XYZ file of N, CA and C in Angstrom:
288
model
N 29.219 19.106 -4.186
C 28.107 18.219 -3.945
C 28.637 16.906 -3.387
N 28.050 16.434 -2.324
C 28.506 15.229 -1.643
C 27.822 13.992 -2.195
N 28.566 12.881 -2.273
C 28.007 11.605 -2.696
C 27.421 10.841 -1.513
N 27.543 11.418 -0.338
C 27.064 10.753 0.863
C 25.536 10.803 0.911
N 24.922 9.645 1.115
C 23.466 9.570 1.167
C 22.968 9.870 2.569
N 21.907 10.641 2.634
C 21.274 10.941 3.911
C 20.234 9.855 4.163
N 20.294 9.181 5.310
C 19.344 8.105 5.582
C 17.925 8.657 5.751
N 16.954 7.839 5.369
C 15.557 8.213 5.575
C 15.249 8.233 7.071
N 14.346 9.103 7.448
C 13.896 9.147 8.836
C 13.235 7.812 9.168
N 13.380 7.368 10.388
C 12.842 6.074 10.818
C 11.336 5.971 10.587
N 10.608 7.073 10.711
C 9.162 7.030 10.495
C 8.827 6.777 9.027
N 9.633 7.297 8.120
C 9.411 7.059 6.688
C 9.682 5.597 6.369
N 10.759 5.070 6.898
C 11.087 3.657 6.680
C 9.964 2.767 7.215
N 9.456 3.067 8.390
C 8.393 2.259 8.984
C 7.097 2.360 8.186
N 6.760 3.564 7.686
C 5.553 3.717 6.870
C 5.671 2.939 5.561
N 6.833 3.021 4.920
C 7.044 2.281 3.672
C 6.966 0.784 3.931
N 7.603 0.338 4.998
C 7.593 -1.075 5.335
C 6.183 -1.558 5.659
N 5.440 -0.774 6.409
C 4.054 -1.112 6.737
C 3.227 -1.246 5.465
N 3.296 -0.258 4.601
C 2.502 -0.271 3.369
C 2.899 -1.428 2.459
N 4.190 -1.664 2.325
C 4.650 -2.762 1.468
C 4.193 -4.115 2.017
N 4.271 -4.281 3.317
C 3.844 -5.533 3.937
C 2.369 -5.812 3.738
N 1.559 -4.778 3.866
C 0.121 -4.932 3.662
C -0.169 -5.235 2.195
N 0.423 -4.451 1.303
C 0.178 -4.642 -0.130
C 0.638 -6.018 -0.598
N 1.695 -6.547 0.023
C 2.234 -7.850 -0.361
C 1.572 -9.004 0.388
N 0.619 -8.711 1.252
C -0.049 -9.724 2.075
C 0.949 -10.493 2.942
N 1.924 -9.795 3.480
C 2.932 -10.415 4.343
C 2.252 -10.904 5.619
N 2.578 -12.130 6.052
C 1.884 -12.693 7.222
C 2.085 -11.917 8.522
N 3.146 -11.135 8.640
C 3.364 -10.357 9.864
C 2.420 -9.160 9.947
N 1.773 -8.815 8.827
C 0.756 -7.763 8.750
C 1.251 -6.377 9.154
N 2.534 -6.165 9.282
C 3.045 -4.840 9.606
C 2.803 -4.392 11.027
N 2.448 -5.312 11.897
C 2.116 -4.916 13.271
C 3.300 -4.319 14.014
N 4.509 -4.819 13.752
C 5.667 -4.237 14.445
C 5.931 -2.815 13.937
N 5.637 -2.565 12.650
C 5.813 -1.212 12.124
C 4.793 -0.249 12.736
N 3.583 -0.737 12.974
C 2.569 0.112 13.603
C 3.044 0.534 14.987
N 3.571 -0.414 15.749
C 4.082 -0.086 17.080
C 5.254 0.889 16.989
N 6.127 0.651 16.014
C 7.285 1.545 15.809
C 6.811 2.956 15.471
N 5.838 3.060 14.580
C 5.313 4.376 14.195
C 4.702 5.098 15.391
N 3.964 4.369 16.195
C 3.375 4.981 17.398
C 4.459 5.461 18.346
N 5.510 4.650 18.507
C 6.600 5.043 19.415
C 7.366 6.255 18.887
N 7.317 6.465 17.566
C 7.978 7.628 16.963
C 7.076 8.857 16.950
N 5.844 8.717 17.444
C 4.926 9.849 17.528
C 4.151 10.134 16.247
N 4.118 9.177 15.324
C 3.346 9.362 14.093
C 1.863 9.266 14.452
N 1.074 10.188 13.917
C -0.348 10.238 14.272
C -1.099 9.026 13.752
N -2.152 8.665 14.466
C -3.009 7.552 14.048
C -3.619 7.829 12.675
N -3.928 9.103 12.399
C -4.473 9.456 11.077
C -3.485 9.126 9.967
N -2.216 9.435 10.183
C -1.203 9.137 9.168
C -1.014 7.626 9.002
N -1.026 6.910 10.104
C -0.883 5.450 10.038
C -2.071 4.863 9.282
N -3.281 5.298 9.618
C -4.479 4.767 8.962
C -4.532 5.137 7.479
N -4.007 6.297 7.114
C -3.941 6.680 5.696
C -3.014 5.733 4.946
N -1.855 5.425 5.532
C -0.919 4.486 4.898
C -1.557 3.107 4.757
N -2.274 2.664 5.781
C -2.949 1.362 5.739
C -4.025 1.365 4.653
N -4.801 2.426 4.581
C -5.866 2.509 3.581
C -5.306 2.462 2.164
N -4.262 3.221 1.906
C -3.661 3.243 0.578
C -3.076 1.878 0.233
N -2.387 1.252 1.170
C -1.788 -0.067 0.923
C -2.854 -1.113 0.636
N -3.925 -1.104 1.408
C -5.014 -2.060 1.169
C -5.664 -1.824 -0.190
N -5.838 -0.565 -0.534
C -6.434 -0.230 -1.824
C -5.570 -0.745 -2.977
N -4.274 -0.517 -2.893
C -3.366 -0.999 -3.947
C -3.398 -2.516 -4.010
N -3.359 -3.175 -2.863
C -3.423 -4.644 -2.811
C -4.710 -5.163 -3.451
N -5.839 -4.567 -3.061
C -7.128 -5.027 -3.565
C -7.291 -4.731 -5.049
N -6.831 -3.565 -5.475
C -6.915 -3.210 -6.886
C -6.053 -4.142 -7.734
N -4.875 -4.482 -7.243
C -4.001 -5.410 -7.971
C -4.662 -6.769 -8.102
N -5.298 -7.235 -7.046
C -5.979 -8.530 -7.100
C -7.134 -8.498 -8.094
N -7.885 -7.408 -8.119
C -8.999 -7.281 -9.058
C -8.501 -7.281 -10.501
N -7.421 -6.557 -10.753
C -6.880 -6.493 -12.114
C -6.317 -7.848 -12.535
N -5.673 -8.531 -11.620
C -5.151 -9.862 -11.926
C -6.297 -10.821 -12.223
N -7.344 -10.769 -11.414
C -8.515 -11.613 -11.645
C -9.157 -11.298 -12.992
N -9.282 -10.007 -13.313
C -9.889 -9.614 -14.586
C -9.050 -10.095 -15.761
N -7.732 -9.982 -15.657
C -6.850 -10.451 -16.726
C -6.965 -11.955 -16.889
N -7.036 -12.664 -15.773
C -7.199 -14.113 -15.821
C -8.528 -14.472 -16.492
N -9.601 -13.799 -16.050
C -10.916 -14.073 -16.620
C -10.939 -13.793 -18.121
N -10.294 -12.728 -18.515
C -10.240 -12.362 -19.926
C -9.560 -13.454 -20.758
N -8.538 -14.045 -20.205
C -7.796 -15.075 -20.922
C -8.454 -16.451 -20.845
N -9.251 -16.684 -19.823
C -9.771 -18.031 -19.610
C -11.242 -18.230 -19.930
N -11.956 -17.152 -20.153
C -13.393 -17.239 -20.388
C -13.687 -16.834 -21.831
N -14.637 -17.519 -22.453
C -14.982 -17.211 -23.840
C -15.543 -15.798 -23.977
N -16.375 -15.383 -23.028
C -16.948 -14.038 -23.086
C -15.926 -13.025 -22.581
N -15.765 -11.906 -23.270
C -14.792 -10.905 -22.811
C -15.206 -10.296 -21.480
N -14.221 -10.003 -20.661
C -14.439 -9.390 -19.351
C -13.878 -7.985 -19.396
N -14.615 -7.028 -18.878
C -14.148 -5.651 -18.843
C -13.118 -5.527 -17.727
N -11.954 -4.993 -18.045
C -10.889 -4.831 -17.062
C -11.330 -3.866 -15.971
N -10.886 -4.124 -14.751
C -11.206 -3.270 -13.611
C -10.331 -2.029 -13.672
N -10.957 -0.870 -13.664
C -10.206 0.378 -13.630
C -9.369 0.609 -14.871
N -9.747 1.537 -15.699
C -9.021 1.798 -16.925
C -7.766 2.622 -16.731
N -7.547 3.136 -15.547
C -6.365 3.960 -15.308
C -5.358 3.192 -14.470
N -4.157 3.750 -14.380
C -3.124 3.059 -13.598
C -3.329 3.225 -12.103
N -4.114 4.177 -11.687
C -4.300 4.420 -10.266
C -5.669 5.048 -10.044
N -6.426 4.495 -9.130
C -7.705 5.082 -8.756
C -7.635 5.469 -7.288
N -8.427 6.447 -6.863
C -8.384 6.847 -5.454
C -8.997 5.778 -4.549
N -8.636 5.825 -3.276
C -9.231 4.929 -2.286
C -10.669 5.358 -2.043
N -11.403 4.589 -1.241
C -12.811 4.881 -0.965
C -13.004 6.264 -0.352
N -12.043 6.725 0.448
C -12.181 8.049 1.066
C -11.594 9.163 0.209
N -11.113 8.804 -0.993
C -10.585 9.818 -1.903
C -9.085 10.025 -1.829
N -8.362 9.202 -1.053
C -6.914 9.327 -0.948
C -6.270 8.910 -2.267
N -5.335 9.680 -2.752
C -4.612 9.327 -3.955
C -3.503 8.346 -3.606
N -3.323 7.327 -4.456
C -2.234 6.381 -4.222
C -1.133 6.547 -5.256
N -1.220 7.598 -6.050
C -0.202 7.863 -7.073
C 0.678 9.017 -6.652
């Protein structure tokens, strides 16, 4: 068995980078990764799925953070958003 690591395909790296940038609200918005993915022949459907999942995770994290803040700062209890660790996107895509 070799200890040598096989590098990830460039399309996988670009998809991960795109999703992370969107989820982190990076100001570059992942636009260079979108161009890279297109140049690598990744389908628009796959790119849009990655964008949808990243936005969903970003938005869900913001909602949970807001709910936790409200719970700690408001006298009336606030029901936490989403009781599970992962909910599907609006189109049913799993992010887990």
